[in-house]
XYZ file of C-alpha atoms in Angstrom:
574
model
C 14.023 7.068 -4.074
C 11.598 7.667 -7.038
C 14.472 7.678 -9.453
C 15.093 5.717 -12.560
C 13.626 5.255 -15.934
C 12.503 8.809 -16.883
C 13.115 10.323 -13.686
C 16.469 11.728 -13.253
C 18.252 11.845 -9.709
C 17.447 15.465 -9.036
C 13.992 14.831 -9.303
C 14.042 12.349 -6.452
C 14.228 12.249 -2.783
C 16.704 11.101 -0.238
C 15.267 8.975 2.859
C 16.512 8.557 6.428
C 15.189 6.037 8.619
C 15.686 5.550 12.284
C 13.925 2.613 14.287
C 14.521 1.786 17.741
C 12.893 -1.002 19.283
C 13.183 -2.659 22.861
C 10.868 -5.790 23.451
C 10.442 -8.012 26.540
C 8.452 -11.101 27.182
C 7.693 -13.041 30.135
C 6.226 -16.460 30.057
C 5.046 -17.918 33.261
C 3.428 -21.270 34.269
C 0.877 -20.363 37.093
C -0.347 -24.303 37.522
C -0.814 -27.452 35.681
C -3.358 -25.876 33.760
C -2.688 -22.143 33.691
C -0.173 -20.432 31.239
C 0.501 -16.671 31.219
C 2.510 -14.738 28.571
C 3.191 -11.142 28.938
C 4.685 -8.957 25.987
C 6.012 -5.442 26.229
C 7.302 -3.129 23.332
C 8.726 0.265 23.168
C 9.587 1.744 19.893
C 10.712 4.973 18.194
C 10.772 5.587 14.643
C 11.757 8.680 12.602
C 11.921 9.210 8.779
C 12.972 12.073 7.091
C 12.369 12.470 3.232
C 14.127 15.516 1.534
C 14.142 16.442 -2.178
C 17.264 15.970 -4.135
C 17.062 19.352 -5.458
C 15.588 23.036 -4.675
C 14.854 23.924 -8.309
C 11.641 24.310 -9.983
C 9.980 21.143 -10.937
C 10.142 19.994 -14.651
C 7.868 17.324 -16.067
C 8.716 16.375 -19.791
C 7.546 13.374 -21.852
C 10.989 12.061 -22.034
C 12.239 12.929 -18.387
C 11.133 14.554 -14.869
C 13.947 16.682 -13.466
C 14.349 19.771 -11.148
C 13.063 19.683 -7.732
C 10.272 17.316 -6.434
C 6.738 18.724 -5.652
C 7.246 17.413 -2.222
C 10.389 19.218 -0.675
C 10.389 17.603 2.653
C 8.152 15.183 4.873
C 9.033 14.371 8.492
C 7.306 11.729 10.445
C 8.155 10.923 14.307
C 6.484 7.994 15.815
C 6.483 6.769 19.484
C 4.673 3.594 20.161
C 4.196 1.703 23.418
C 2.561 -1.744 23.568
C 1.778 -4.189 26.340
C 0.081 -7.544 25.662
C -1.276 -10.058 28.273
C -2.445 -13.493 27.517
C -3.723 -16.362 29.663
C -4.342 -19.900 28.521
C -6.419 -22.346 30.668
C -6.732 -26.051 29.728
C -9.893 -27.761 31.088
C -10.675 -31.321 29.810
C -11.353 -31.064 25.979
C -11.027 -27.193 25.827
C -8.301 -24.883 25.847
C -9.553 -21.460 26.748
C -7.622 -18.382 25.686
C -8.091 -14.740 26.753
C -6.001 -11.481 26.790
C -6.033 -7.913 26.594
C -3.827 -5.817 24.060
C -3.171 -2.053 24.919
C -1.217 0.002 22.279
C -0.645 3.854 22.448
C 1.014 5.747 19.254
C 2.099 9.300 19.261
C 2.994 10.815 15.835
C 4.144 14.107 14.683
C 4.365 14.752 10.996
C 5.182 17.599 8.611
C 5.041 18.384 5.074
C 6.668 21.232 3.134
C 6.055 21.669 -0.701
C 8.252 22.719 -3.738
C 8.127 26.987 -3.221
C 8.975 27.339 -6.797
C 6.246 25.098 -8.342
C 6.129 22.650 -11.040
C 6.068 22.825 -14.877
C 4.122 20.058 -17.145
C 5.225 19.990 -20.624
C 3.684 18.563 -23.830
C 6.730 18.374 -25.440
C 10.606 18.437 -25.214
C 11.184 21.925 -26.555
C 12.420 25.182 -25.045
C 9.926 27.668 -24.142
C 9.727 30.508 -26.591
C 7.377 33.536 -25.308
C 6.483 34.494 -29.148
C 5.659 30.868 -29.888
C 2.537 29.322 -27.984
C 3.268 25.759 -29.395
C 6.251 25.625 -26.940
C 4.481 26.962 -24.091
C 3.956 24.371 -21.075
C 0.651 22.642 -20.376
C 0.586 23.697 -16.848
C 2.236 25.345 -14.134
C 1.203 24.287 -10.507
C 2.246 26.071 -7.308
C 1.094 24.497 -3.866
C 1.244 26.867 -0.998
C 0.585 25.822 2.825
C 2.937 24.351 5.440
C 0.806 21.631 7.379
C 1.753 19.714 10.255
C -0.217 17.290 12.480
C 0.047 15.656 15.959
C -1.912 12.491 16.624
C -2.278 10.649 19.774
C -4.175 7.280 19.685
C -4.974 4.686 21.943
C -6.475 1.065 21.265
C -7.616 -1.508 23.582
C -8.234 -5.108 22.150
C -10.007 -7.652 24.309
C -10.187 -11.360 23.113
C -11.703 -14.635 23.992
C -10.769 -17.962 22.345
C -11.881 -21.691 23.021
C -10.187 -24.624 21.411
C -12.698 -27.735 21.564
C -10.722 -31.100 20.946
C -13.947 -33.035 20.328
C -11.681 -36.094 19.220
C -8.403 -36.825 17.684
C -9.622 -36.091 14.304
C -12.178 -33.257 14.843
C -11.894 -29.891 16.529
C -13.575 -26.599 16.752
C -12.293 -23.087 17.363
C -14.442 -20.192 18.510
C -13.270 -16.454 19.183
C -14.384 -12.972 19.844
C -12.597 -9.854 19.703
C -13.458 -6.219 20.664
C -11.306 -3.474 19.613
C -11.829 0.261 20.560
C -10.090 3.475 19.586
C -9.943 6.601 21.401
C -8.915 9.026 18.662
C -11.258 12.184 18.133
C -10.919 13.857 14.858
C -9.561 17.448 15.665
C -12.338 20.074 15.198
C -10.186 21.990 12.577
C -11.273 19.483 10.386
C -15.042 20.567 10.388
C -15.800 22.608 7.132
C -18.913 25.078 7.285
C -20.446 23.755 4.387
C -23.581 22.243 2.538
C -22.703 18.791 3.705
C -22.700 17.952 7.694
C -19.370 17.118 8.456
C -16.780 17.098 11.410
C -18.598 15.535 14.245
C -18.042 11.795 13.798
C -18.621 9.911 17.022
C -16.339 7.108 18.376
C -17.464 3.864 16.697
C -17.517 1.675 19.898
C -19.465 -1.465 18.652
C -16.448 -3.200 16.892
C -17.009 -6.900 18.138
C -15.547 -9.598 15.729
C -16.824 -13.365 16.048
C -14.420 -15.782 14.544
C -14.608 -19.496 13.933
C -12.622 -22.335 12.447
C -12.724 -26.073 12.386
C -10.343 -28.990 11.582
C -11.224 -32.317 10.379
C -9.252 -35.499 9.524
C -11.771 -37.654 7.978
C -9.482 -40.695 7.188
C -8.083 -42.122 10.323
C -4.908 -43.872 8.861
C -4.204 -40.704 6.194
C -2.512 -37.627 7.032
C -5.019 -35.592 5.145
C -6.919 -32.510 7.003
C -9.953 -30.522 6.093
C -9.627 -26.867 7.449
C -12.188 -23.932 7.020
C -12.879 -20.720 8.838
C -14.841 -17.356 8.776
C -14.494 -14.022 11.010
C -14.908 -10.462 10.991
C -11.642 -8.450 10.990
C -11.790 -4.585 11.866
C -9.199 -2.192 10.743
C -8.149 1.188 12.542
C -8.836 4.745 11.279
C -6.584 7.054 13.544
C -3.389 6.168 11.760
C -4.451 6.037 8.160
C -6.486 8.771 6.643
C -6.952 11.283 9.332
C -3.117 11.761 9.498
C -2.960 12.050 5.857
C -6.230 14.599 5.823
C -4.889 16.562 8.721
C -1.516 16.802 6.944
C -2.646 17.967 3.546
C -5.501 20.189 4.787
C -5.821 23.759 3.928
C -3.244 23.515 0.924
C -3.896 26.090 -1.601
C -3.374 25.182 -5.592
C -2.510 27.779 -7.911
C -2.512 26.897 -11.521
C -1.512 28.732 -14.775
C -2.745 26.844 -17.900
C -0.580 27.063 -21.264
C 1.781 29.969 -19.469
C 3.829 32.184 -21.590
C 6.819 31.468 -19.328
C 9.342 28.459 -18.593
C 11.280 26.999 -15.261
C 14.163 29.479 -16.055
C 12.234 32.382 -15.488
C 10.523 31.385 -12.204
C 13.837 30.112 -11.004
C 15.412 33.411 -11.509
C 12.644 35.639 -10.552
C 10.223 33.271 -8.198
C 6.588 32.792 -8.464
C 5.735 36.374 -7.309
C 6.660 37.457 -10.772
C 4.168 35.333 -12.431
C 1.239 35.996 -10.180
C -0.760 37.629 -12.649
C -0.901 34.390 -14.646
C -2.070 32.359 -11.663
C -5.562 30.887 -11.077
C -6.571 29.760 -7.420
C -8.330 26.441 -7.720
C -9.130 27.159 -4.079
C -7.853 25.956 -1.000
C -8.336 22.091 -0.832
C -10.064 21.465 2.543
C -10.587 18.109 4.056
C -13.223 16.897 6.398
C -14.844 14.009 8.060
C -18.408 12.876 7.167
C -20.730 12.471 10.302
C -21.528 8.819 10.787
C -17.989 7.600 9.959
C -17.505 3.739 10.582
C -14.774 1.556 11.348
C -13.460 -0.380 8.120
C -14.095 -4.306 8.340
C -14.040 -7.325 6.241
C -15.666 -10.677 6.359
C -13.169 -13.413 5.495
C -13.642 -17.097 4.899
C -11.294 -19.791 3.867
C -11.897 -23.376 3.009
C -8.891 -26.050 2.055
C -7.118 -28.960 2.742
C -3.616 -29.851 3.733
C -2.075 -33.465 2.809
C 1.451 -35.227 3.656
C 1.544 -37.373 0.137
C 4.972 -38.713 1.804
C 7.321 -37.951 4.774
C 8.599 -34.745 5.116
C 6.475 -33.201 2.443
C 3.202 -31.170 2.723
C 0.521 -29.735 0.089
C -2.041 -27.585 0.884
C -4.853 -26.030 -1.091
C -7.133 -23.115 0.070
C -9.556 -20.632 -1.391
C -9.819 -17.669 0.136
C -12.807 -14.759 0.005
C -13.181 -11.560 1.553
C -15.588 -8.757 1.363
C -14.634 -5.307 2.750
C -17.224 -2.855 4.000
C -17.141 0.707 5.392
C -13.783 1.161 3.588
C -12.617 4.787 3.733
C -12.368 7.219 0.656
C -12.259 10.844 -0.203
C -15.041 12.582 -2.117
C -15.365 16.227 -3.285
C -18.696 17.273 -2.117
C -18.200 20.564 -3.418
C -17.529 19.604 -7.116
C -18.293 22.101 -9.584
C -21.971 21.979 -11.176
C -20.857 23.903 -14.149
C -18.282 26.273 -15.251
C -18.926 30.248 -15.899
C -16.534 33.006 -17.098
C -14.808 33.420 -13.837
C -14.204 29.613 -13.186
C -15.857 26.663 -11.741
C -19.697 27.169 -10.297
C -19.919 25.192 -7.059
C -22.505 24.285 -4.732
C -20.839 26.428 -1.999
C -19.221 29.303 -3.594
C -17.238 30.230 -0.388
C -14.897 27.198 -0.687
C -12.970 25.598 -3.548
C -12.830 21.661 -3.322
C -14.027 20.081 0.012
C -12.861 16.474 0.331
C -14.775 14.575 2.915
C -13.382 11.249 4.459
C -16.406 8.943 4.276
C -16.905 4.971 4.960
C -18.723 4.174 2.089
C -16.150 2.101 0.007
C -16.283 -1.839 -0.589
C -14.166 -4.594 -2.027
C -14.250 -8.056 -3.172
C -11.330 -10.409 -3.011
C -11.040 -13.806 -4.043
C -7.893 -16.278 -4.363
C -6.611 -19.764 -4.653
C -3.509 -20.614 -2.846
C -1.464 -23.667 -3.483
C 1.532 -24.327 -1.288
C 4.223 -27.259 -1.666
C 6.808 -28.177 0.671
C 9.696 -30.920 0.867
C 12.237 -31.240 3.501
C 15.016 -33.781 3.080
C 18.507 -34.327 4.461
C 20.177 -32.960 1.104
C 17.256 -31.040 -0.576
C 14.544 -29.026 0.772
C 12.064 -26.731 -1.353
C 9.081 -24.693 -1.340
C 6.527 -23.595 -3.854
C 3.697 -21.014 -3.313
C 1.321 -19.908 -6.050
C -1.791 -17.582 -5.793
C -4.375 -17.095 -8.459
C -6.234 -14.039 -7.267
C -8.855 -11.256 -8.293
C -9.447 -8.021 -6.159
C -11.769 -5.194 -6.829
C -12.715 -2.250 -5.167
C -14.210 1.231 -5.444
C -11.344 3.157 -3.180
C -7.903 4.312 -3.761
C -5.839 4.824 -0.518
C -3.672 7.656 -0.752
C -1.329 6.070 1.554
C -0.844 3.333 -0.433
C 1.602 4.703 -3.023
C -1.124 5.805 -5.316
C -0.602 9.555 -3.924
C -3.862 12.060 -3.401
C -6.863 10.822 -5.008
C -10.155 12.178 -5.631
C -12.781 10.466 -7.968
C -13.362 11.740 -11.511
C -17.150 12.224 -10.620
C -17.766 12.599 -6.687
C -21.549 12.482 -7.697
C -21.136 9.100 -9.412
C -18.991 6.651 -6.798
C -20.441 3.837 -8.472
C -18.156 4.477 -11.409
C -15.253 3.894 -9.500
C -15.703 0.135 -9.138
C -13.009 -1.521 -10.728
C -9.867 -3.465 -10.161
C -7.723 -2.762 -7.119
C -4.413 -1.177 -7.381
C -3.043 -4.380 -5.973
C -5.014 -6.802 -8.221
C -2.074 -9.320 -9.400
C -3.764 -12.412 -11.107
C -0.613 -14.534 -10.826
C 1.899 -14.898 -8.315
C 4.646 -17.534 -8.067
C 7.501 -17.932 -5.059
C 9.628 -21.012 -5.156
C 12.662 -21.377 -3.429
C 15.126 -24.554 -2.738
C 18.404 -25.351 -1.210
C 20.774 -28.457 -1.953
C 23.451 -29.637 0.606
C 26.570 -31.600 0.103
C 27.852 -32.095 3.963
C 31.226 -33.980 3.253
C 32.393 -30.815 1.715
C 30.378 -28.424 3.892
C 28.964 -26.758 0.421
C 25.098 -25.865 -0.131
C 23.426 -24.130 -2.990
C 20.186 -22.291 -2.571
C 18.057 -20.081 -4.397
C 14.581 -18.153 -4.934
C 12.586 -17.399 -7.816
C 9.827 -14.936 -7.619
C 7.224 -14.112 -10.573
C 4.340 -11.981 -10.577
C 1.860 -10.831 -13.268
C 1.300 -7.093 -14.105
C -0.553 -4.720 -11.838
C -3.119 -2.213 -13.338
C -2.803 1.454 -14.086
C -5.614 4.125 -14.098
C -5.428 5.910 -17.187
C -5.943 9.678 -17.009
C -7.032 12.334 -19.038
C -3.995 14.546 -18.229
C -6.345 17.455 -17.500
C -7.849 18.805 -14.256
C -11.329 18.559 -15.610
C -13.367 18.669 -12.319
C -11.080 21.810 -10.787
C -10.146 19.676 -7.881
C -6.434 20.603 -8.322
C -5.685 16.803 -8.743
C -4.753 15.223 -12.133
C -6.722 12.070 -11.428
C -9.654 12.547 -13.824
C -10.283 9.897 -16.958
C -11.160 10.280 -20.267
C -15.361 9.934 -20.977
C -16.398 6.323 -20.722
C -13.267 4.751 -19.082
C -13.490 3.030 -15.661
C -10.548 3.058 -13.056
C -7.447 1.190 -13.126
C -8.422 -0.469 -16.478
C -4.617 -0.947 -17.420
C -3.943 -3.327 -20.438
C -7.937 -3.620 -20.939
C -8.311 0.168 -21.712
C -10.252 0.869 -24.762
C -7.835 2.701 -27.305
C -11.012 3.647 -29.435
C -12.161 5.753 -26.404
C -8.622 7.035 -25.790
C -8.138 7.985 -29.345
C -11.669 9.833 -29.302
C -10.504 11.911 -26.520
C -7.075 12.654 -28.039
C -8.711 13.678 -31.366
C -11.269 15.791 -29.620
C -8.326 17.803 -28.400
C -6.618 17.957 -31.814
C -4.283 15.492 -31.053
C -3.167 12.537 -33.342
C -4.581 8.835 -32.563
C -2.208 6.715 -30.375
C -1.300 3.247 -31.597
C 0.413 2.072 -28.031
C -0.373 -1.502 -27.371
C -1.208 -1.354 -23.694
C 0.443 -3.652 -21.583
C 0.906 -4.349 -17.550
C 4.636 -5.127 -16.806
C 5.048 -8.439 -14.715
C 7.838 -8.885 -12.541
C 10.631 -11.714 -12.412
C 13.654 -12.203 -10.458
C 15.953 -15.111 -9.743
C 18.482 -15.159 -6.800
C 21.148 -17.715 -6.253
C 23.524 -18.335 -3.513
C 26.433 -20.713 -2.693
C 28.221 -20.931 0.375
C 30.817 -23.443 2.253
C 31.304 -24.245 6.177
C 34.571 -24.357 7.847
C 35.379 -24.775 11.328
C 38.632 -23.774 13.005
C 38.385 -24.782 16.744
C 36.010 -22.543 18.532
C 35.636 -20.427 15.294
C 33.223 -21.390 12.539
C 33.301 -19.516 9.007
C 30.870 -19.486 6.291
C 32.206 -18.157 2.920
C 29.462 -17.145 0.386
C 28.716 -15.650 -2.982
C 25.320 -14.718 -3.935
C 23.958 -13.093 -7.139
C 20.644 -11.271 -7.311
C 18.550 -11.057 -10.356
C 20.844 -13.635 -11.880
C 18.978 -13.208 -15.416
C 19.435 -9.490 -15.255
C 15.671 -9.305 -16.066
C 14.367 -5.524 -16.538
C 11.616 -5.277 -14.113
C 9.708 -2.227 -15.334
C 6.771 -0.236 -13.766
C 5.303 3.197 -13.163
C 3.321 3.087 -16.432
C 2.582 6.473 -17.802
C -0.968 6.808 -17.491
C -1.773 10.129 -19.168
C -3.418 9.847 -22.443
C -1.780 13.147 -23.334
C 1.665 12.071 -23.292
C 3.465 10.755 -26.299
C 4.888 7.959 -23.765
C 1.326 7.192 -22.758
C 1.097 3.268 -21.779
C 4.863 2.688 -21.476
C 6.820 1.812 -18.193
C 8.677 5.114 -17.110
C 11.043 3.567 -14.255
C 12.711 0.304 -13.025
C 11.171 -1.197 -9.775
C 13.743 -3.331 -8.951
C 17.761 -3.261 -9.519
C 19.795 -4.866 -12.158
C 22.067 -7.802 -11.643
C 24.040 -7.625 -8.418
C 26.781 -10.070 -7.072
C 28.176 -10.241 -3.494
C 31.095 -11.925 -1.657
C 31.133 -12.512 1.943
C 32.612 -14.070 5.064
C 30.426 -14.765 8.385
C 32.602 -15.826 11.649
C 30.841 -17.105 14.729
C 32.730 -18.097 17.975
C 31.394 -20.405 20.404
C 32.977 -20.210 23.841
C 33.582 -23.448 26.392
């Protein structure tokens, strides 16, 4: 994983996954009006990620090679879940009640590259007597964090489906969720901001409502709408990440007069005099932490314009509150001759988990379906906009701290998954006399935003997520090149003429198959081609304005054209 584009194979990682699940279900008719459903799930999953190389890491404008900064990551998860639903029909009402109990135990550990990582401004060998060849930065991360999490959740729900008439019905629902997880005491940081003592959030009651109305008695046209409150879970998201990363020490050397070969041969201890400790990056939890939730609203219609066809159009609006994010409450208030001046000089960066984020999502969803004896097809299109002021470290963006934790309003912008257009269409054609069928699926998505960064750690938090002055978060292709070039020229660099774009996604897959029967044995001979057009789907845009590759995609996000031939055999006994 994490290879392709400018990332050579040795800079990537190998991942081994194992997932075992045992699921049981029991449905019982207790009486003419009472129905019971019981489900049991026991699962165990293990993920082992290892770097492909144990060399020192090297990041050049043209390539990334050597060892990955993350040398190893192990996650072991055991889950037990039992769900009991009861359904009772009484006249025009159908009541449903249930309990959902789940317990999850997680063990996780992380190990970093013990030789560190170099970041270069150009593709030249380091010459000790030529400062223009020196690396921009050498970073060494120390610490061997481990975490154990044991979390139990209980969900209770009650629902009433009221069939007022053949054309009109209402649904009322109420759900309550409770988490047993308590934050570990070691997350408390004795600093200027109260933290480490959040109470369990026990008032997560979520009402929900929906309606269905068929206004025309003789026409298959139905209006539908709904609204509800939906809670998230905390324990298996940020706390596990925070505990795993807490206690890291970030050591940096700016413009060091040595290169990867020297560290590879002599080890980091040989360059200790050049390293500056940013400070142990401590994680904590703000007091008063609340469970994230969202208000969700939908309104639309479903229509059958002809037999075996369906069209639906829905508008969706969602507002997220109490979203989780990290903020450095000990960010520098200035810089002196000995480094950053912090409100609490006994600590370096202190990243506290807070529930102060918010989001807005709007979407128009259109769906078409046609079913026929010889042809079937579907089309799904979504026009959407997503904005927020949070970045989730577990979403693939990596550890993220705001550029200015004292001005969190400046974090508001496009969400990392803000995709304006998405289209998925599929279809199949069958010819029964010959037993042949042809099917395909086409997917298209417009580009995703990227967060333009300054390429430097301006706020001394050990993270390269700072932005040039005046540039908001996740501006992507809408980033002002005037502001980018003003920043570059202030550092003595030439202006960039790169035209920024957000790479889209397109793929077309086709499959042809033939069915044959030989007595009790049926066979399917098939051939399929993935990415028929061999479209080059690019991603991972270089976001550092200091890189000569700024604004250019650096990796493939999907494989090139592939073809498969196969045979499936099925045997049916008498």
